[in-house]
Amino acid sequence: MAPLPRMYHPICLIETYVDNKLRVNEDAQMILAKISQPLVVVSIVGPFRTGKSYLMNKLSRHRGGGFSVGHTSRVNTRGIWMWCVPHPKKPGHTLVLLDTEGLGNMENGDKNNGCIILSLAMLMSSAVIYNSTGKINQDALENLNSILKIHYNILHKASVQEEKTQSKEKAGIPSSISPFFVWAIRDFTLKSEVKGYKPTTDEHLENCEEDVATRYHKARRQNEILKLIRRYFPRQKCLFFGLPSSDKQALSRLDQVPERDLQTSFVSEAKDFCKFIYEEAPAKRLREEQIMTGSAFAQLLKSYVDVVTKGDIAHLERSMSDMSMEDNRRAMSESVALYETKMEVQQVNTEEEFQRLHEKSLEEALHEFEKKYVEHDMSQPEYLNQLKKDLLRKREEVWKILENLSWNKCEGLIQRLMCDVDQALRENKYHIPGGYKRFLKDKNNVIKRYNQEANKGVKAQEVLKDFLDSLEEIEHIILKTDQAISAKKREQPKDINPTDYSQLTKYIQSYQLPTGRFDRILIQLFGFTGHGKSSFVNSCLYILGNGRFQDKAGEGVSHGGKTMERKAYELSDAITIVDNRGFAKLGAPEAWEIYAQLCNFAPLNMKVDWDKSIKMRNDLLTQKSKEKKIPDLIVPVLVYSSEHILSKEDFTLIKDFLKQAQKLTGVLPFIILTKCRTESELRNTFTRMGMENIYCIENYTISDHLPVKEKHLVILNFLRDILLCVNFHLQECINFQTQQHEWTSFLKKMANESLTNQT
């Protein structure tokens, strides 16, 4: 809210000229126009030389200066003077004090001019103080009547127009221009009693009116005065002031006399008067529910003058109506601006989010208008209907802006993310064996990075869909090219020498699966802890890598393995080897987790917990069944150290596991016997189990990793044989969905059996 303009002294608000014309002082009007606070407008009227200015200076609480106080019989106040001060009791309000030219000014050529000025003051005020001296008698009523007669004649038309169905006597003055009436009686010395007790000030006013009415019941004019007072002032108050001082010289310069030199009772009465006006004088209202601000008051000043000088009450009504309409239009504009601000400050990424934000912002904007709406010829529902239409148009504007911003941002983002892919397309880097898989990987990486980008806006999914649609033809060409090239690559060259290290390595590294059918070959290593699975992974990476040994998988220690996770390592674009957590025995509860690893239901590169709850296991199955992606071709491999004696119990358990693994994957498991350089009885044992692919392998270790051709060739031929096995199984028509369902049923059955055994 704008601060109150600083006023150090009063200023003339309504000027009078020799031709008795009234004019609004533009400087005063500009001061009012800058006040956005509600106004409490208090004016003082009455005969001249009755001390009106003194009371107004008291109300201003300003020490030194103020309204001019006369010391002679000449009139000091001409026209209407204004002083705007912060309201002492109502924060956020401005107290406007109006001091008027008094009645009985003989210097004024037109005897009615004073009444017109006082009528104007009452029209502009929310509270009017009628200042008189002596007691309430016929003369006092006559003086008041001289003011109200003109004022009532001017405003009576408004009363009749507002209440056409009422009689003239019952018609009242509109409450928005009917001020609170306070009769301040100065130099009052009468000590009256009514029926044995001293009446209050208000009772005294009523008693005096009744007394006058009784004594002058035949004088119709006096009765009309009393009716007019009651009709025009719904709220009335009478306050008395004793003599300020017995010193006549002090009375002639009252504004200069310190309070300590005045009568104690008068000082107290003056303080009570100020307190009453501060607390009881209401805010000025434009209409019943609309409090008037300084800027609105400034706009109506000329209309107020026209009412009392031309009798043009209709012009005031039009001005008030225009102002109300302007206020409502402003409130509508502010509501639209509020809506727009609410819609812009919050990021939305879907149309549903936008609609929810619209509905919330619409509700707040309509509520804001309802708070600011002022009574007008056009009803509030009519304004609200128009506002809703304006807000819906604004919604469409905001939506179009958000669409354009989002579209441009998303297209720019995709262009940046596709730079490397576009370069690879220009250089035909996807027209090679495995090119389709590489293209899908790069495309999915673009999609992943695109989805990770925050605040893409409302067109994010639509732009992504258009982008993916634009790649369909390119993707189809890459797929066909890859299939044609890979079909030839999968044919085993007749001249590959199983003892040729270079040929074997090249074949394994360049091997490609049929494009789009399987994602990769997953070589799954199983076995007891400490039997050499991790060392075998290190050996494969060493042989197919850059010729430098690294302990990537982590070797086991002498007292057992240390792999607690299910870790995956890429041997080539098509081959991934998985080091599954080793088990202590092939029994519950390890069994369920072992088969979950085998079926690729357990997450890769995460810790394996043997003791999952039944609920956790079922949740894992449910989650896995919902996944939709290209399946892996699983090859089960059992790793067993020849240093360990195979007991009858372990023989039975391992045999059952190998048979079940073949049943689930469709692939006969491969057997790796570590620390076994020559033929052994252990090899024959696994042969009796029905295993065909058995390999005696000496792993490379941290302490022994010097390259040996024989070690290399055994591992390379093991990997070559796995690829030959894969080529054989690729001729089969495998229904992955059926296989997935069988795996899920098998694991659910195991979980239920485990629960039954526990209970």
Short mmCIF file of C-alpha atoms in Angstrom, two decimals, residues 413-758:
data_model
loop_
_atom_site.label_atom_id
_atom_site.label_comp_id
_atom_site.label_asym_id
_atom_site.label_seq_id
_atom_site.Cartn_x
_atom_site.Cartn_y
_atom_site.Cartn_z
CA LEU A 413 17.76 -31.35 -26.45
CA ILE A 414 17.34 -34.26 -28.87
CA GLN A 415 19.58 -32.58 -31.42
CA ARG A 416 22.32 -32.26 -28.80
CA LEU A 417 21.91 -35.85 -27.59
CA MET A 418 21.89 -37.24 -31.15
CA CYS A 419 25.15 -35.60 -32.24
CA ASP A 420 27.26 -38.78 -31.84
CA VAL A 421 24.54 -41.01 -33.34
CA ASP A 422 24.14 -38.73 -36.35
CA GLN A 423 27.90 -38.76 -36.88
CA ALA A 424 27.95 -42.58 -36.71
CA LEU A 425 25.08 -42.74 -39.23
CA ARG A 426 26.96 -40.48 -41.65
CA GLU A 427 30.04 -42.70 -41.35
CA ASN A 428 28.03 -45.98 -41.75
CA LYS A 429 29.35 -47.26 -38.41
CA TYR A 430 26.16 -49.25 -37.80
CA HIS A 431 26.42 -51.22 -41.07
CA ILE A 432 28.62 -53.89 -39.53
CA PRO A 433 28.04 -57.15 -37.65
CA GLY A 434 26.38 -56.20 -34.38
CA GLY A 435 25.62 -52.74 -35.74
CA TYR A 436 21.92 -53.01 -34.94
CA LYS A 437 22.63 -53.85 -31.30
CA ARG A 438 25.04 -50.94 -31.10
CA PHE A 439 22.47 -48.66 -32.71
CA LEU A 440 19.78 -49.77 -30.21
CA LYS A 441 22.20 -49.21 -27.34
CA ASP A 442 23.02 -45.70 -28.56
CA LYS A 443 19.37 -44.91 -29.23
CA ASN A 444 18.30 -46.17 -25.80
CA ASN A 445 21.07 -44.13 -24.23
CA VAL A 446 19.67 -41.03 -25.97
CA ILE A 447 16.18 -41.88 -24.68
CA LYS A 448 17.52 -42.47 -21.16
CA ARG A 449 19.39 -39.15 -21.10
CA TYR A 450 16.37 -37.40 -22.60
CA ASN A 451 14.06 -38.78 -19.90
CA GLN A 452 16.54 -37.83 -17.18
CA GLU A 453 16.45 -34.19 -18.28
CA ALA A 454 14.15 -32.27 -15.95
CA ASN A 455 11.50 -29.68 -16.81
CA LYS A 456 11.11 -30.46 -20.49
CA GLY A 457 7.54 -29.18 -20.49
CA VAL A 458 4.20 -30.35 -21.79
CA LYS A 459 5.37 -31.57 -25.21
CA ALA A 460 8.15 -33.86 -23.95
CA GLN A 461 6.48 -37.18 -24.78
CA GLU A 462 5.07 -35.99 -28.09
CA VAL A 463 8.48 -34.76 -29.26
CA LEU A 464 10.05 -38.05 -28.15
CA LYS A 465 7.43 -40.04 -30.06
CA ASP A 466 8.01 -38.00 -33.22
CA PHE A 467 11.75 -38.54 -32.82
CA LEU A 468 11.36 -42.32 -32.46
CA ASP A 469 8.98 -42.43 -35.44
CA SER A 470 11.59 -40.61 -37.53
CA LEU A 471 14.14 -43.35 -36.72
CA GLU A 472 11.95 -46.31 -37.74
CA GLU A 473 13.07 -46.44 -41.38
CA ILE A 474 16.74 -45.99 -40.46
CA GLU A 475 16.43 -48.65 -37.76
CA HIS A 476 14.83 -51.10 -40.22
CA ILE A 477 17.67 -50.65 -42.73
CA ILE A 478 20.32 -51.18 -40.04
CA LEU A 479 18.50 -54.32 -38.83
CA LYS A 480 18.36 -55.88 -42.32
CA THR A 481 21.99 -55.06 -43.00
CA ASP A 482 23.10 -56.50 -39.67
CA GLN A 483 21.07 -59.67 -40.18
CA ALA A 484 22.61 -60.25 -43.58
CA ILE A 485 26.17 -59.70 -42.38
CA SER A 486 25.76 -61.60 -39.10
CA ALA A 487 24.30 -64.65 -40.86
CA LYS A 488 27.59 -65.09 -42.69
CA LYS A 489 29.68 -64.41 -39.60
CA ARG A 490 27.92 -67.11 -37.61
CA GLU A 491 29.01 -69.77 -40.09
CA GLN A 492 32.02 -71.56 -38.59
CA PRO A 493 34.93 -71.13 -40.98
CA LYS A 494 36.31 -74.52 -41.97
CA ASP A 495 39.88 -73.37 -41.68
CA ILE A 496 39.75 -72.26 -38.01
CA ASN A 497 42.53 -74.09 -36.26
CA PRO A 498 41.69 -74.98 -32.61
CA THR A 499 45.36 -74.53 -31.84
CA ASP A 500 45.55 -71.08 -33.47
CA TYR A 501 45.32 -68.52 -30.67
CA SER A 502 44.75 -65.56 -33.03
CA GLN A 503 41.97 -67.20 -35.08
CA LEU A 504 40.09 -68.32 -31.98
CA THR A 505 40.35 -64.91 -30.34
CA LYS A 506 39.14 -63.09 -33.46
CA TYR A 507 36.22 -65.46 -33.90
CA ILE A 508 35.07 -65.08 -30.30
CA GLN A 509 35.43 -61.30 -30.25
CA SER A 510 33.57 -60.79 -33.56
CA TYR A 511 30.73 -63.24 -32.88
CA GLN A 512 27.24 -61.76 -33.25
CA LEU A 513 23.81 -63.06 -32.27
CA PRO A 514 20.84 -62.84 -34.64
CA THR A 515 19.76 -59.23 -34.47
CA GLY A 516 16.62 -58.59 -32.45
CA ARG A 517 16.19 -62.18 -31.23
CA PHE A 518 18.49 -62.30 -28.18
CA ASP A 519 20.16 -59.44 -26.42
CA ARG A 520 23.35 -61.33 -25.44
CA ILE A 521 24.83 -64.68 -24.47
CA LEU A 522 24.87 -64.97 -20.68
CA ILE A 523 27.49 -67.49 -19.47
CA GLN A 524 26.33 -68.26 -15.92
CA LEU A 525 29.01 -69.60 -13.54
CA PHE A 526 27.82 -71.66 -10.55
CA GLY A 527 29.65 -73.65 -7.92
CA PHE A 528 30.72 -73.97 -4.34
CA THR A 529 32.56 -71.12 -2.69
CA GLY A 530 36.34 -71.09 -3.25
CA HIS A 531 36.28 -73.37 -6.33
CA GLY A 532 37.71 -70.78 -8.75
CA LYS A 533 34.78 -69.01 -10.43
CA SER A 534 36.22 -65.52 -9.94
CA SER A 535 39.67 -66.67 -11.04
CA PHE A 536 38.14 -68.13 -14.20
CA VAL A 537 36.46 -64.77 -14.94
CA ASN A 538 39.83 -63.03 -14.51
CA SER A 539 41.43 -65.56 -16.87
CA CYS A 540 38.79 -64.95 -19.60
CA LEU A 541 39.17 -61.18 -19.32
CA TYR A 542 42.95 -61.53 -19.41
CA ILE A 543 42.96 -63.69 -22.55
CA LEU A 544 40.42 -61.59 -24.51
CA GLY A 545 41.63 -58.26 -23.14
CA ASN A 546 44.62 -56.04 -23.68
CA GLY A 547 47.22 -58.55 -22.52
CA ARG A 548 47.49 -57.16 -18.98
CA PHE A 549 46.29 -59.27 -16.07
CA GLN A 550 43.91 -57.61 -13.61
CA ASP A 551 42.07 -58.99 -10.61
CA LYS A 552 38.69 -57.52 -11.66
CA ALA A 553 36.53 -60.32 -10.27
CA GLY A 554 38.43 -60.68 -7.01
CA GLU A 555 40.20 -63.95 -6.27
CA GLY A 556 38.98 -66.13 -3.46
CA VAL A 557 41.10 -66.73 -0.37
CA SER A 558 42.30 -70.06 0.90
CA HIS A 559 39.46 -70.51 3.37
CA GLY A 560 36.68 -69.80 0.88
CA GLY A 561 35.23 -67.41 -1.72
CA LYS A 562 34.50 -63.77 -1.16
CA THR A 563 32.02 -62.99 -3.97
CA MET A 564 28.78 -61.93 -2.28
CA GLU A 565 27.19 -60.31 -5.33
CA ARG A 566 26.05 -61.51 -8.71
CA LYS A 567 28.57 -59.72 -10.95
CA ALA A 568 28.51 -59.43 -14.74
CA TYR A 569 31.55 -58.86 -16.99
CA GLU A 570 31.50 -58.23 -20.77
CA LEU A 571 33.83 -60.46 -22.77
CA SER A 572 32.64 -59.01 -26.10
CA ASP A 573 29.66 -57.15 -27.56
CA ALA A 574 27.73 -60.43 -27.66
CA ILE A 575 29.09 -62.35 -24.65
CA THR A 576 28.70 -61.57 -20.93
CA ILE A 577 30.02 -63.84 -18.21
CA VAL A 578 28.32 -63.82 -14.79
CA ASP A 579 30.10 -64.68 -11.54
CA ASN A 580 27.21 -65.87 -9.37
CA ARG A 581 27.56 -66.04 -5.60
CA GLY A 582 29.02 -69.39 -4.54
CA PHE A 583 27.02 -71.67 -2.29
CA ALA A 584 27.94 -73.76 0.73
CA LYS A 585 25.57 -76.53 -0.27
CA LEU A 586 22.83 -77.03 -2.82
CA GLY A 587 20.03 -77.05 -0.28
CA ALA A 588 17.45 -74.66 1.13
CA PRO A 589 17.56 -71.74 1.56
CA GLU A 590 20.36 -71.33 -1.00
CA ALA A 591 18.53 -73.38 -3.63
CA TRP A 592 15.84 -70.80 -4.38
CA GLU A 593 18.39 -68.01 -4.83
CA ILE A 594 20.63 -70.24 -6.98
CA TYR A 595 17.80 -70.94 -9.39
CA ALA A 596 16.71 -67.28 -9.33
CA GLN A 597 20.24 -66.44 -10.50
CA LEU A 598 20.10 -69.15 -13.14
CA CYS A 599 16.80 -67.85 -14.56
CA ASN A 600 18.23 -64.31 -14.50
CA PHE A 601 15.55 -63.15 -12.05
CA ALA A 602 18.06 -61.95 -9.46
CA PRO A 603 19.40 -58.46 -10.31
CA LEU A 604 22.91 -58.22 -11.71
CA ASN A 605 25.67 -56.45 -9.81
CA MET A 606 23.76 -56.55 -6.53
CA LYS A 607 24.28 -58.48 -3.31
CA VAL A 608 22.64 -61.90 -3.15
CA ASP A 609 20.81 -62.66 0.08
CA TRP A 610 20.17 -66.33 0.80
CA ASP A 611 17.49 -65.54 3.37
CA LYS A 612 14.95 -63.42 1.51
CA SER A 613 11.42 -63.50 2.92
CA ILE A 614 8.63 -65.18 0.95
CA LYS A 615 7.11 -61.76 0.27
CA MET A 616 10.39 -60.37 -1.10
CA ARG A 617 10.74 -63.39 -3.37
CA ASN A 618 7.19 -63.06 -4.69
CA ASP A 619 7.67 -59.32 -5.21
CA LEU A 620 10.81 -60.06 -7.22
CA LEU A 621 8.90 -62.52 -9.41
CA THR A 622 6.07 -60.04 -9.97
CA GLN A 623 8.47 -57.28 -10.91
CA LYS A 624 10.43 -59.50 -13.29
CA SER A 625 7.28 -60.77 -15.02
CA LYS A 626 6.35 -57.18 -15.93
CA GLU A 627 9.65 -56.48 -17.69
CA LYS A 628 9.47 -56.31 -21.46
CA LYS A 629 12.84 -56.54 -23.18
CA ILE A 630 14.84 -58.74 -25.54
CA PRO A 631 15.80 -61.93 -23.61
CA ASP A 632 19.28 -63.27 -22.90
CA LEU A 633 20.43 -66.69 -24.12
CA ILE A 634 21.57 -68.44 -20.93
CA VAL A 635 24.38 -71.01 -20.89
CA PRO A 636 24.81 -72.69 -17.44
CA VAL A 637 28.37 -73.56 -16.35
CA LEU A 638 29.36 -75.45 -13.19
CA VAL A 639 32.84 -74.75 -11.79
CA TYR A 640 34.30 -77.44 -9.52
CA SER A 641 37.78 -77.68 -8.05
CA SER A 642 39.54 -81.04 -8.36
CA GLU A 643 41.11 -80.43 -4.95
CA HIS A 644 37.73 -81.18 -3.35
CA ILE A 645 36.41 -84.68 -2.93
CA LEU A 646 32.90 -85.07 -4.31
CA SER A 647 30.79 -86.75 -1.63
CA LYS A 648 27.78 -88.91 -2.41
CA GLU A 649 25.46 -86.25 -1.02
CA ASP A 650 27.05 -83.53 -3.17
CA PHE A 651 27.03 -85.86 -6.16
CA THR A 652 23.26 -86.25 -5.89
CA LEU A 653 22.66 -82.55 -5.32
CA ILE A 654 24.90 -81.47 -8.22
CA LYS A 655 23.38 -84.04 -10.55
CA ASP A 656 19.88 -82.80 -9.75
CA PHE A 657 20.98 -79.18 -10.22
CA LEU A 658 22.55 -79.88 -13.63
CA LYS A 659 19.46 -81.71 -14.87
CA GLN A 660 17.20 -78.93 -13.63
CA ALA A 661 19.45 -76.31 -15.25
CA GLN A 662 19.21 -78.11 -18.59
CA LYS A 663 15.44 -78.36 -18.24
CA LEU A 664 15.05 -74.64 -17.47
CA THR A 665 17.48 -73.24 -20.08
CA GLY A 666 17.30 -75.93 -22.76
CA VAL A 667 21.13 -75.99 -22.80
CA LEU A 668 23.21 -78.88 -21.49
CA PRO A 669 25.45 -77.36 -18.79
CA PHE A 670 29.20 -76.99 -19.34
CA ILE A 671 31.60 -78.26 -16.65
CA ILE A 672 34.88 -76.57 -15.71
CA LEU A 673 37.24 -78.52 -13.49
CA THR A 674 39.80 -76.15 -12.01
CA LYS A 675 43.28 -77.15 -10.89
CA CYS A 676 42.98 -80.22 -13.07
CA ARG A 677 45.71 -80.47 -15.69
CA THR A 678 45.18 -84.11 -16.74
CA GLU A 679 42.40 -86.60 -17.07
CA SER A 680 41.01 -87.59 -13.69
CA GLU A 681 38.35 -89.68 -12.02
CA LEU A 682 36.43 -86.46 -11.37
CA ARG A 683 35.97 -86.00 -15.09
CA ASN A 684 34.53 -89.49 -15.34
CA THR A 685 32.19 -88.71 -12.46
CA PHE A 686 30.61 -85.79 -14.34
CA THR A 687 30.46 -87.92 -17.49
CA ARG A 688 28.36 -90.43 -15.55
CA MET A 689 26.01 -87.54 -14.70
CA GLY A 690 25.35 -87.14 -18.42
CA MET A 691 27.57 -84.12 -19.00
CA GLU A 692 29.35 -83.87 -22.36
CA ASN A 693 31.29 -80.59 -22.31
CA ILE A 694 33.89 -81.01 -19.55
CA TYR A 695 37.08 -78.90 -19.45
CA CYS A 696 40.14 -79.21 -17.25
CA ILE A 697 41.41 -75.65 -16.79
CA GLU A 698 44.29 -74.06 -14.92
CA ASN A 699 43.30 -70.47 -14.07
CA TYR A 700 45.57 -67.49 -14.15
CA THR A 701 45.96 -65.94 -10.71
CA ILE A 702 47.56 -62.90 -9.12
CA SER A 703 50.57 -64.99 -8.15
CA ASP A 704 50.71 -66.91 -11.44
CA HIS A 705 49.68 -64.93 -14.48
CA LEU A 706 52.53 -65.34 -16.95
CA PRO A 707 50.87 -66.14 -20.31
CA VAL A 708 51.01 -69.83 -21.30
CA LYS A 709 49.75 -70.88 -24.73
CA GLU A 710 48.22 -74.10 -23.48
CA LYS A 711 46.22 -72.24 -20.80
CA HIS A 712 45.05 -69.73 -23.38
CA LEU A 713 43.96 -72.38 -25.87
CA VAL A 714 41.93 -74.40 -23.34
CA ILE A 715 39.88 -71.34 -22.31
CA LEU A 716 39.51 -70.08 -25.91
CA ASN A 717 38.27 -73.48 -27.08
CA PHE A 718 35.85 -73.57 -24.15
CA LEU A 719 34.38 -70.24 -25.32
CA ARG A 720 34.37 -71.41 -28.96
CA ASP A 721 32.45 -74.55 -27.99
CA ILE A 722 29.88 -72.42 -26.15
CA LEU A 723 29.36 -70.42 -29.35
CA LEU A 724 28.98 -73.61 -31.37
CA CYS A 725 26.38 -74.77 -28.84
CA VAL A 726 24.62 -71.41 -29.17
CA ASN A 727 24.58 -71.73 -32.98
CA PHE A 728 22.93 -75.11 -32.60
CA HIS A 729 20.23 -73.79 -30.28
CA LEU A 730 19.60 -70.77 -32.49
CA GLN A 731 18.07 -73.19 -34.98
CA GLU A 732 15.33 -73.90 -32.44
CA CYS A 733 12.22 -71.77 -32.13
CA ILE A 734 12.22 -70.69 -28.50
CA ASN A 735 9.12 -68.96 -27.10
CA PHE A 736 10.61 -66.69 -24.49
CA GLN A 737 7.25 -65.77 -22.93
CA THR A 738 6.47 -69.44 -22.37
CA GLN A 739 9.94 -69.98 -20.93
CA GLN A 740 9.53 -66.96 -18.65
CA HIS A 741 6.20 -68.31 -17.40
CA GLU A 742 7.77 -71.74 -16.69
CA TRP A 743 10.59 -70.13 -14.72
CA THR A 744 8.14 -68.06 -12.66
CA SER A 745 5.98 -71.11 -11.87
CA PHE A 746 9.03 -73.14 -10.89
CA LEU A 747 10.33 -70.46 -8.51
CA LYS A 748 6.89 -69.86 -6.97
CA LYS A 749 6.55 -73.57 -6.33
CA MET A 750 9.98 -73.64 -4.67
CA ALA A 751 9.07 -70.67 -2.48
CA ASN A 752 5.83 -72.34 -1.34
CA GLU A 753 7.60 -75.64 -0.64
CA SER A 754 10.19 -73.76 1.39
CA LEU A 755 7.42 -72.11 3.41
CA THR A 756 5.74 -75.48 4.00
CA ASN A 757 9.01 -77.04 5.21
CA GLN A 758 9.56 -74.13 7.62
#
